[in-house]
Amino acid sequence: MTLFGHLDDGTEVHSVTLTAGNLRATFLTYGTILQSLELDGHPFPLVLGYNNLDHYLTDSPYFGATAGRYANRIRDGHLCILGKTYQLNQNFIGKHCLHGGMQSIGKKPWQLDDYTEDSVRFSIQLEDGEMGFPGNMGIQAKFQLLAPGTLDITYTATTDATTICNLAHHSYFNLSGEDDILQHQLQVNAEAFLPVNDELIPTGEIQSLDNHLFDFRQAKSIGSIPKDIVLDHNFCSQLTSRPKHIATLYSPASGVEMQCLTTEPGIQVYTGAKINTQSPGLMGKAMGAYAGIALEPQLWPDANHHPHFPNPVLLAGETYYQKTQYVFAKVD
């Protein structure tokens, strides 16, 4: 464990580095951020990030963080549970709630509970009413490296009152070390996706991917999507008790492949079209559009407003559970 920096109130932020098989990963106690991820034989980091805590505080679109207590967007920051209405923090375009609000779990210090050579466990306690959400909530995150090349993530959460919960790992991946990921090949196991309005809020429709530009059932380059079309959408799958394969990302330039497996019923695919940082990242330079792609397994966005979406409600006495794995290999 190493001191990484201090928050404005003096809170210490530490880093913990894990190794196993062909992977080396460094996590921060702030936001459970995956600060760096390295693969043996590959000269570049696999994720976007910073070597300076201040840059995470001022210039990061959730690089490597855990998003929640409700990942993705909730229309108008509006929540109604058991007939009672709650106003959530409206931190997205001043209108909607994004990733749990302005002071979400991806922007808070966590408790470092335990760590070994290949695993680390964090926890955080959220108070009833924080960012407008009902219920005191306890969240646990365990990250483990499994040989030869798997990053294994387990999220659990409990509450003392009926609420909603949706967690997501929010790394941006770049498997080549190039300035953008437009030549990366993406494959997603999904038959449908969620169309959104101009403010990236789901319309409620579940649209087939047949003959659609976003159909990635057969691998194709991310650059095949015209740059005037922003891909930041949920692809629809099924909730499962064991992780199933949902996506594969591959860089022809480096020969590195990443498979994503998850228990979650959806994966948000965001190709980073609006990345525009001013601070130097792990590669020593600022990061621009398409510098990385976020593949975020999660429940569906704005699910509390759509009864036909997977149920986001967490009851007192229940345990939220998610298992997600990112599996890396040099395939050629």
Tab-separated table of C-alpha atoms in Angstrom:
chain	number	residue	atom	x	y	z
A	1	MET	CA	0.000	0.000	0.000
A	2	THR	CA	1.369	3.396	-1.064
A	3	LEU	CA	0.247	6.961	-0.383
A	4	PHE	CA	-1.141	8.339	-3.673
A	5	GLY	CA	-2.263	11.790	-2.543
A	6	HIS	CA	-4.606	13.793	-0.324
A	7	LEU	CA	-8.153	15.053	-0.781
A	8	ASP	CA	-8.940	18.694	-0.052
A	9	ASP	CA	-9.994	17.829	3.503
A	10	GLY	CA	-6.690	16.063	4.134
A	11	THR	CA	-8.008	12.519	3.706
A	12	GLU	CA	-5.234	10.220	2.536
A	13	VAL	CA	-5.727	8.283	-0.701
A	14	HIS	CA	-3.699	5.111	-1.025
A	15	SER	CA	-2.891	2.812	-3.924
A	16	VAL	CA	-2.700	-0.969	-3.814
A	17	THR	CA	-0.978	-2.958	-6.555
A	18	LEU	CA	-2.011	-6.532	-7.351
A	19	THR	CA	-0.156	-9.102	-9.448
A	20	ALA	CA	-1.122	-12.530	-10.744
A	21	GLY	CA	-0.400	-14.408	-13.931
A	22	ASN	CA	0.229	-11.920	-16.739
A	23	LEU	CA	-1.557	-8.960	-15.112
A	24	ARG	CA	-0.573	-6.134	-12.808
A	25	ALA	CA	-3.294	-3.779	-11.515
A	26	THR	CA	-3.247	-0.731	-9.248
A	27	PHE	CA	-6.375	0.432	-7.393
A	28	LEU	CA	-7.031	3.599	-5.394
A	29	THR	CA	-9.010	3.977	-2.183
A	30	TYR	CA	-10.709	6.954	-3.888
A	31	GLY	CA	-13.661	5.688	-5.941
A	32	THR	CA	-12.084	2.179	-6.041
A	33	ILE	CA	-10.453	3.523	-9.194
A	34	LEU	CA	-8.513	1.080	-11.366
A	35	GLN	CA	-5.625	3.466	-11.847
A	36	SER	CA	-3.480	1.250	-14.064
A	37	LEU	CA	-3.681	-2.192	-15.668
A	38	GLU	CA	-0.728	-3.836	-17.398
A	39	LEU	CA	-0.340	-7.045	-19.393
A	40	ASP	CA	3.011	-8.818	-19.627
A	41	GLY	CA	4.564	-8.390	-23.062
A	42	HIS	CA	2.397	-5.360	-23.885
A	43	PRO	CA	4.231	-2.013	-23.478
A	44	PHE	CA	1.204	0.224	-22.848
A	45	PRO	CA	-1.411	0.450	-20.065
A	46	LEU	CA	-4.743	-1.156	-20.962
A	47	VAL	CA	-6.882	1.539	-19.303
A	48	LEU	CA	-7.002	5.317	-19.305
A	49	GLY	CA	-5.931	7.012	-16.107
A	50	TYR	CA	-3.624	9.408	-14.296
A	51	ASN	CA	-0.542	9.293	-12.122
A	52	ASN	CA	-1.764	12.333	-10.169
A	53	LEU	CA	-4.750	12.365	-7.784
A	54	ASP	CA	-5.555	16.019	-8.536
A	55	HIS	CA	-6.223	15.100	-12.157
A	56	TYR	CA	-8.803	12.514	-11.061
A	57	LEU	CA	-10.492	15.187	-8.959
A	58	THR	CA	-10.687	17.802	-11.704
A	59	ASP	CA	-10.342	16.156	-15.119
A	60	SER	CA	-11.747	12.631	-15.138
A	61	PRO	CA	-14.912	11.269	-16.793
A	62	TYR	CA	-15.073	8.470	-14.191
A	63	PHE	CA	-11.805	6.869	-15.388
A	64	GLY	CA	-11.632	3.447	-13.702
A	65	ALA	CA	-14.165	4.235	-10.966
A	66	THR	CA	-17.102	2.304	-9.550
A	67	ALA	CA	-20.289	4.092	-10.642
A	68	GLY	CA	-23.282	4.127	-8.283
A	69	ARG	CA	-25.290	3.894	-6.116
A	70	TYR	CA	-27.210	3.931	-9.385
A	71	ALA	CA	-24.964	3.794	-12.443
A	72	ASN	CA	-26.039	5.534	-15.645
A	73	ARG	CA	-28.915	8.012	-15.969
A	74	ILE	CA	-32.222	8.542	-14.195
A	75	ARG	CA	-34.602	10.925	-15.957
A	76	ASP	CA	-35.141	14.243	-14.163
A	77	GLY	CA	-33.522	12.802	-11.050
A	78	HIS	CA	-37.015	11.513	-10.296
A	79	LEU	CA	-37.622	8.419	-8.185
A	80	CYS	CA	-40.911	7.063	-6.850
A	81	ILE	CA	-40.888	4.048	-4.506
A	82	LEU	CA	-43.877	2.685	-2.574
A	83	GLY	CA	-45.849	5.785	-3.466
A	84	LYS	CA	-43.251	8.209	-2.118
A	85	THR	CA	-41.374	10.561	-4.454
A	86	TYR	CA	-37.686	11.392	-4.066
A	87	GLN	CA	-35.707	14.118	-5.831
A	88	LEU	CA	-32.249	12.861	-6.696
A	89	ASN	CA	-29.214	15.017	-7.385
A	90	GLN	CA	-29.407	16.416	-10.943
A	91	ASN	CA	-25.734	16.378	-11.946
A	92	PHE	CA	-26.153	15.623	-15.676
A	93	ILE	CA	-26.867	18.738	-17.797
A	94	GLY	CA	-28.483	20.158	-14.669
A	95	LYS	CA	-31.507	17.956	-15.216
A	96	HIS	CA	-30.889	14.210	-14.778
A	97	CYS	CA	-29.094	12.040	-12.236
A	98	LEU	CA	-25.922	10.372	-13.535
A	99	HIS	CA	-23.956	7.603	-11.781
A	100	GLY	CA	-25.514	8.369	-8.405
A	101	GLY	CA	-25.131	12.136	-8.347
A	102	MET	CA	-22.412	14.728	-7.929
A	103	GLN	CA	-20.937	13.091	-4.817
A	104	SER	CA	-21.344	9.496	-5.931
A	105	ILE	CA	-19.357	6.468	-4.781
A	106	GLY	CA	-16.959	6.938	-7.700
A	107	LYS	CA	-16.010	10.309	-6.210
A	108	LYS	CA	-15.620	9.326	-2.547
A	109	PRO	CA	-12.970	7.674	-0.398
A	110	TRP	CA	-13.660	4.029	0.437
A	111	GLN	CA	-12.523	1.910	3.361
A	112	LEU	CA	-9.694	-0.466	2.485
A	113	ASP	CA	-10.806	-3.652	4.225
A	114	ASP	CA	-8.192	-6.156	3.163
A	115	TYR	CA	-5.647	-6.897	0.459
A	116	THR	CA	-3.321	-9.684	-0.611
A	117	GLU	CA	-0.881	-10.114	-3.448
A	118	ASP	CA	-3.702	-10.732	-5.933
A	119	SER	CA	-6.884	-9.247	-4.385
A	120	VAL	CA	-8.273	-6.197	-2.584
A	121	ARG	CA	-11.570	-5.507	-0.806
A	122	PHE	CA	-13.152	-2.090	-0.279
A	123	SER	CA	-16.353	-0.949	1.413
A	124	ILE	CA	-18.366	2.243	1.759
A	125	GLN	CA	-21.392	3.268	3.819
A	126	LEU	CA	-23.980	5.639	2.357
A	127	GLU	CA	-26.470	7.500	4.518
A	128	ASP	CA	-30.218	7.615	3.977
A	129	GLY	CA	-31.006	10.645	1.795
A	130	GLU	CA	-27.499	10.956	0.354
A	131	MET	CA	-27.811	12.417	-3.169
A	132	GLY	CA	-31.574	12.059	-2.573
A	133	PHE	CA	-31.675	8.243	-2.459
A	134	PRO	CA	-33.615	6.486	0.302
A	135	GLY	CA	-32.000	3.959	2.610
A	136	ASN	CA	-28.725	3.536	4.418
A	137	MET	CA	-26.656	1.383	2.085
A	138	GLY	CA	-23.489	-0.628	2.552
A	139	ILE	CA	-21.501	-1.487	-0.586
A	140	GLN	CA	-18.591	-3.891	-0.918
A	141	ALA	CA	-16.233	-4.223	-3.883
A	142	LYS	CA	-13.715	-7.018	-4.319
A	143	PHE	CA	-11.162	-6.995	-7.131
A	144	GLN	CA	-9.019	-10.057	-7.810
A	145	LEU	CA	-6.537	-11.034	-10.493
A	146	LEU	CA	-6.847	-14.623	-11.666
A	147	ALA	CA	-4.036	-16.212	-13.661
A	148	PRO	CA	-3.326	-16.033	-16.469
A	149	GLY	CA	-5.185	-12.810	-17.383
A	150	THR	CA	-8.524	-12.169	-15.628
A	151	LEU	CA	-9.648	-9.119	-13.666
A	152	ASP	CA	-12.480	-10.454	-11.497
A	153	ILE	CA	-14.911	-7.948	-9.918
A	154	THR	CA	-17.555	-8.721	-7.293
A	155	TYR	CA	-19.992	-6.063	-6.079
A	156	THR	CA	-22.470	-6.591	-3.230
A	157	ALA	CA	-24.786	-4.151	-1.473
A	158	THR	CA	-27.398	-4.148	1.293
A	159	THR	CA	-29.897	-1.566	2.491
A	160	ASP	CA	-32.154	-0.967	5.482
A	161	ALA	CA	-35.016	0.480	3.407
A	162	THR	CA	-36.516	-0.104	-0.020
A	163	THR	CA	-34.350	1.669	-2.597
A	164	ILE	CA	-32.719	1.136	-5.984
A	165	CYS	CA	-29.192	-0.090	-6.701
A	166	ASN	CA	-27.088	-0.434	-9.829
A	167	LEU	CA	-23.280	-0.605	-9.807
A	168	ALA	CA	-20.829	-0.574	-12.709
A	169	HIS	CA	-17.090	-0.636	-13.285
A	170	HIS	CA	-16.199	2.370	-15.443
A	171	SER	CA	-12.742	1.843	-16.943
A	172	TYR	CA	-12.014	3.119	-20.434
A	173	PHE	CA	-10.026	0.478	-22.324
A	174	ASN	CA	-7.394	1.019	-24.992
A	175	LEU	CA	-5.659	-2.190	-26.071
A	176	SER	CA	-3.200	-0.683	-28.559
A	177	GLY	CA	-1.599	2.371	-26.942
A	178	GLU	CA	-2.698	4.438	-29.948
A	179	ASP	CA	-4.403	7.829	-29.625
A	180	ASP	CA	-7.835	6.328	-30.341
A	181	ILE	CA	-9.658	3.001	-30.431
A	182	LEU	CA	-11.369	3.469	-33.807
A	183	GLN	CA	-9.524	0.484	-35.297
A	184	HIS	CA	-10.432	-1.795	-32.374
A	185	GLN	CA	-12.834	-4.590	-33.250
A	186	LEU	CA	-15.900	-4.902	-31.016
A	187	GLN	CA	-18.310	-7.815	-30.699
A	188	VAL	CA	-21.371	-7.690	-28.416
A	189	ASN	CA	-23.729	-10.576	-27.681
A	190	ALA	CA	-27.000	-8.662	-27.728
A	191	GLU	CA	-30.122	-8.915	-29.856
A	192	ALA	CA	-31.488	-5.492	-28.855
A	193	PHE	CA	-30.508	-2.101	-27.451
A	194	LEU	CA	-32.182	0.899	-25.809
A	195	PRO	CA	-32.725	3.944	-28.046
A	196	VAL	CA	-32.254	7.270	-26.242
A	197	ASN	CA	-33.428	10.831	-26.715
A	198	ASP	CA	-31.203	13.849	-27.322
A	199	GLU	CA	-30.350	13.915	-23.608
A	200	LEU	CA	-29.262	10.233	-23.585
A	201	ILE	CA	-32.343	9.122	-21.638
A	202	PRO	CA	-33.941	5.823	-22.784
A	203	THR	CA	-37.197	6.271	-24.650
A	204	GLY	CA	-38.575	3.036	-23.196
A	205	GLU	CA	-38.360	1.152	-26.490
A	206	ILE	CA	-36.366	-2.068	-26.702
A	207	GLN	CA	-35.191	-2.054	-30.315
A	208	SER	CA	-33.937	-5.003	-32.319
A	209	LEU	CA	-30.407	-4.743	-33.661
A	210	ASP	CA	-31.375	-6.419	-36.931
A	211	ASN	CA	-30.100	-4.265	-39.808
A	212	HIS	CA	-29.023	-1.553	-37.371
A	213	LEU	CA	-25.753	0.374	-37.380
A	214	PHE	CA	-25.176	-0.676	-33.753
A	215	ASP	CA	-25.343	-4.397	-34.536
A	216	PHE	CA	-22.043	-5.782	-33.232
A	217	ARG	CA	-23.075	-9.425	-33.070
A	218	GLN	CA	-20.389	-9.973	-35.666
A	219	ALA	CA	-17.169	-8.168	-34.792
A	220	LYS	CA	-16.550	-4.904	-36.618
A	221	SER	CA	-14.425	-1.820	-36.098
A	222	ILE	CA	-15.585	0.915	-33.760
A	223	GLY	CA	-14.703	3.364	-36.521
A	224	SER	CA	-17.502	1.893	-38.648
A	225	ILE	CA	-19.889	4.117	-36.661
A	226	PRO	CA	-19.930	7.606	-38.237
A	227	LYS	CA	-18.452	10.226	-35.920
A	228	ASP	CA	-21.643	12.287	-36.001
A	229	ILE	CA	-23.407	9.416	-34.203
A	230	VAL	CA	-22.523	8.986	-30.523
A	231	LEU	CA	-22.567	5.376	-29.351
A	232	ASP	CA	-23.432	5.600	-25.646
A	233	HIS	CA	-26.198	3.016	-25.315
A	234	ASN	CA	-27.275	0.028	-23.272
A	235	PHE	CA	-27.154	-3.324	-25.059
A	236	CYS	CA	-29.730	-5.755	-23.693
A	237	SER	CA	-28.919	-9.181	-22.300
A	238	GLN	CA	-30.264	-11.385	-19.490
A	239	LEU	CA	-29.646	-11.441	-15.743
A	240	THR	CA	-27.792	-14.643	-14.839
A	241	SER	CA	-26.412	-16.194	-11.662
A	242	ARG	CA	-23.057	-16.945	-13.294
A	243	PRO	CA	-21.055	-14.689	-15.608
A	244	LYS	CA	-21.811	-15.152	-19.306
A	245	HIS	CA	-19.819	-13.795	-22.230
A	246	ILE	CA	-21.273	-10.474	-23.355
A	247	ALA	CA	-18.544	-8.676	-25.330
A	248	THR	CA	-15.114	-9.010	-26.923
A	249	LEU	CA	-12.743	-6.159	-27.733
A	250	TYR	CA	-9.693	-6.738	-29.932
A	251	SER	CA	-6.883	-4.537	-31.227
A	252	PRO	CA	-5.425	-5.623	-34.586
A	253	ALA	CA	-2.487	-3.281	-33.953
A	254	SER	CA	-1.360	-4.993	-30.735
A	255	GLY	CA	-2.943	-8.430	-30.929
A	256	VAL	CA	-4.450	-7.927	-27.453
A	257	GLU	CA	-7.963	-9.231	-26.860
A	258	MET	CA	-10.318	-8.546	-23.953
A	259	GLN	CA	-13.407	-10.630	-23.257
A	260	CYS	CA	-16.090	-9.359	-20.888
A	261	LEU	CA	-18.262	-11.739	-18.883
A	262	THR	CA	-20.984	-10.660	-16.471
A	263	THR	CA	-24.082	-11.624	-14.532
A	264	GLU	CA	-25.712	-8.299	-15.515
A	265	PRO	CA	-28.650	-7.944	-17.947
A	266	GLY	CA	-27.047	-5.090	-19.870
A	267	ILE	CA	-23.800	-3.497	-20.917
A	268	GLN	CA	-23.396	0.204	-21.594
A	269	VAL	CA	-21.122	0.731	-24.587
A	270	TYR	CA	-19.591	4.195	-24.766
A	271	THR	CA	-16.926	4.771	-27.394
A	272	GLY	CA	-15.521	7.882	-25.703
A	273	ALA	CA	-16.596	10.384	-28.352
A	274	LYS	CA	-16.640	13.249	-25.844
A	275	ILE	CA	-13.401	12.545	-23.976
A	276	ASN	CA	-11.477	15.809	-23.847
A	277	THR	CA	-8.966	16.031	-21.006
A	278	GLN	CA	-6.405	18.714	-20.359
A	279	SER	CA	-4.187	16.723	-17.983
A	280	PRO	CA	-1.470	14.258	-19.031
A	281	GLY	CA	-2.590	10.647	-18.681
A	282	LEU	CA	-0.606	7.462	-18.148
A	283	MET	CA	0.863	7.849	-21.645
A	284	GLY	CA	2.137	11.335	-20.785
A	285	LYS	CA	-0.322	13.324	-22.887
A	286	ALA	CA	-3.879	14.600	-22.769
A	287	MET	CA	-6.629	12.313	-24.016
A	288	GLY	CA	-9.097	13.225	-26.724
A	289	ALA	CA	-12.130	11.793	-28.462
A	290	TYR	CA	-12.189	7.983	-28.731
A	291	ALA	CA	-9.085	7.615	-26.556
A	292	GLY	CA	-10.774	4.647	-24.891
A	293	ILE	CA	-14.000	2.665	-24.823
A	294	ALA	CA	-16.091	2.022	-21.711
A	295	LEU	CA	-17.804	-1.377	-21.505
A	296	GLU	CA	-19.944	-1.183	-18.364
A	297	PRO	CA	-21.998	-4.227	-17.310
A	298	GLN	CA	-25.016	-3.050	-15.296
A	299	LEU	CA	-28.771	-2.940	-14.966
A	300	TRP	CA	-30.558	-0.879	-17.586
A	301	PRO	CA	-30.534	2.932	-17.257
A	302	ASP	CA	-33.637	4.731	-15.971
A	303	ALA	CA	-35.171	1.345	-15.116
A	304	ASN	CA	-37.290	2.813	-12.318
A	305	HIS	CA	-39.402	4.575	-14.967
A	306	HIS	CA	-39.961	1.507	-17.139
A	307	PRO	CA	-41.695	-1.501	-15.552
A	308	HIS	CA	-40.697	-3.715	-18.499
A	309	PHE	CA	-36.988	-3.108	-17.800
A	310	PRO	CA	-35.089	-5.332	-15.317
A	311	ASN	CA	-36.131	-4.502	-11.769
A	312	PRO	CA	-33.697	-2.102	-10.007
A	313	VAL	CA	-35.402	-2.219	-6.594
A	314	LEU	CA	-33.401	-3.523	-3.622
A	315	LEU	CA	-35.368	-4.430	-0.502
A	316	ALA	CA	-34.184	-4.418	3.084
A	317	GLY	CA	-32.794	-7.863	3.823
A	318	GLU	CA	-31.863	-8.538	0.188
A	319	THR	CA	-28.325	-8.476	-1.197
A	320	TYR	CA	-27.425	-6.895	-4.517
A	321	TYR	CA	-24.856	-9.053	-6.316
A	322	GLN	CA	-22.807	-8.573	-9.466
A	323	LYS	CA	-19.913	-10.568	-10.870
A	324	THR	CA	-18.004	-9.146	-13.845
A	325	GLN	CA	-14.783	-10.416	-15.419
A	326	TYR	CA	-12.465	-8.838	-17.965
A	327	VAL	CA	-10.185	-11.479	-19.515
A	328	PHE	CA	-7.046	-10.337	-21.342
A	329	ALA	CA	-4.750	-12.255	-23.676
A	330	LYS	CA	-2.277	-11.650	-26.452
A	331	VAL	CA	-3.814	-13.698	-29.258
A	332	ASP	CA	-1.374	-12.974	-32.100
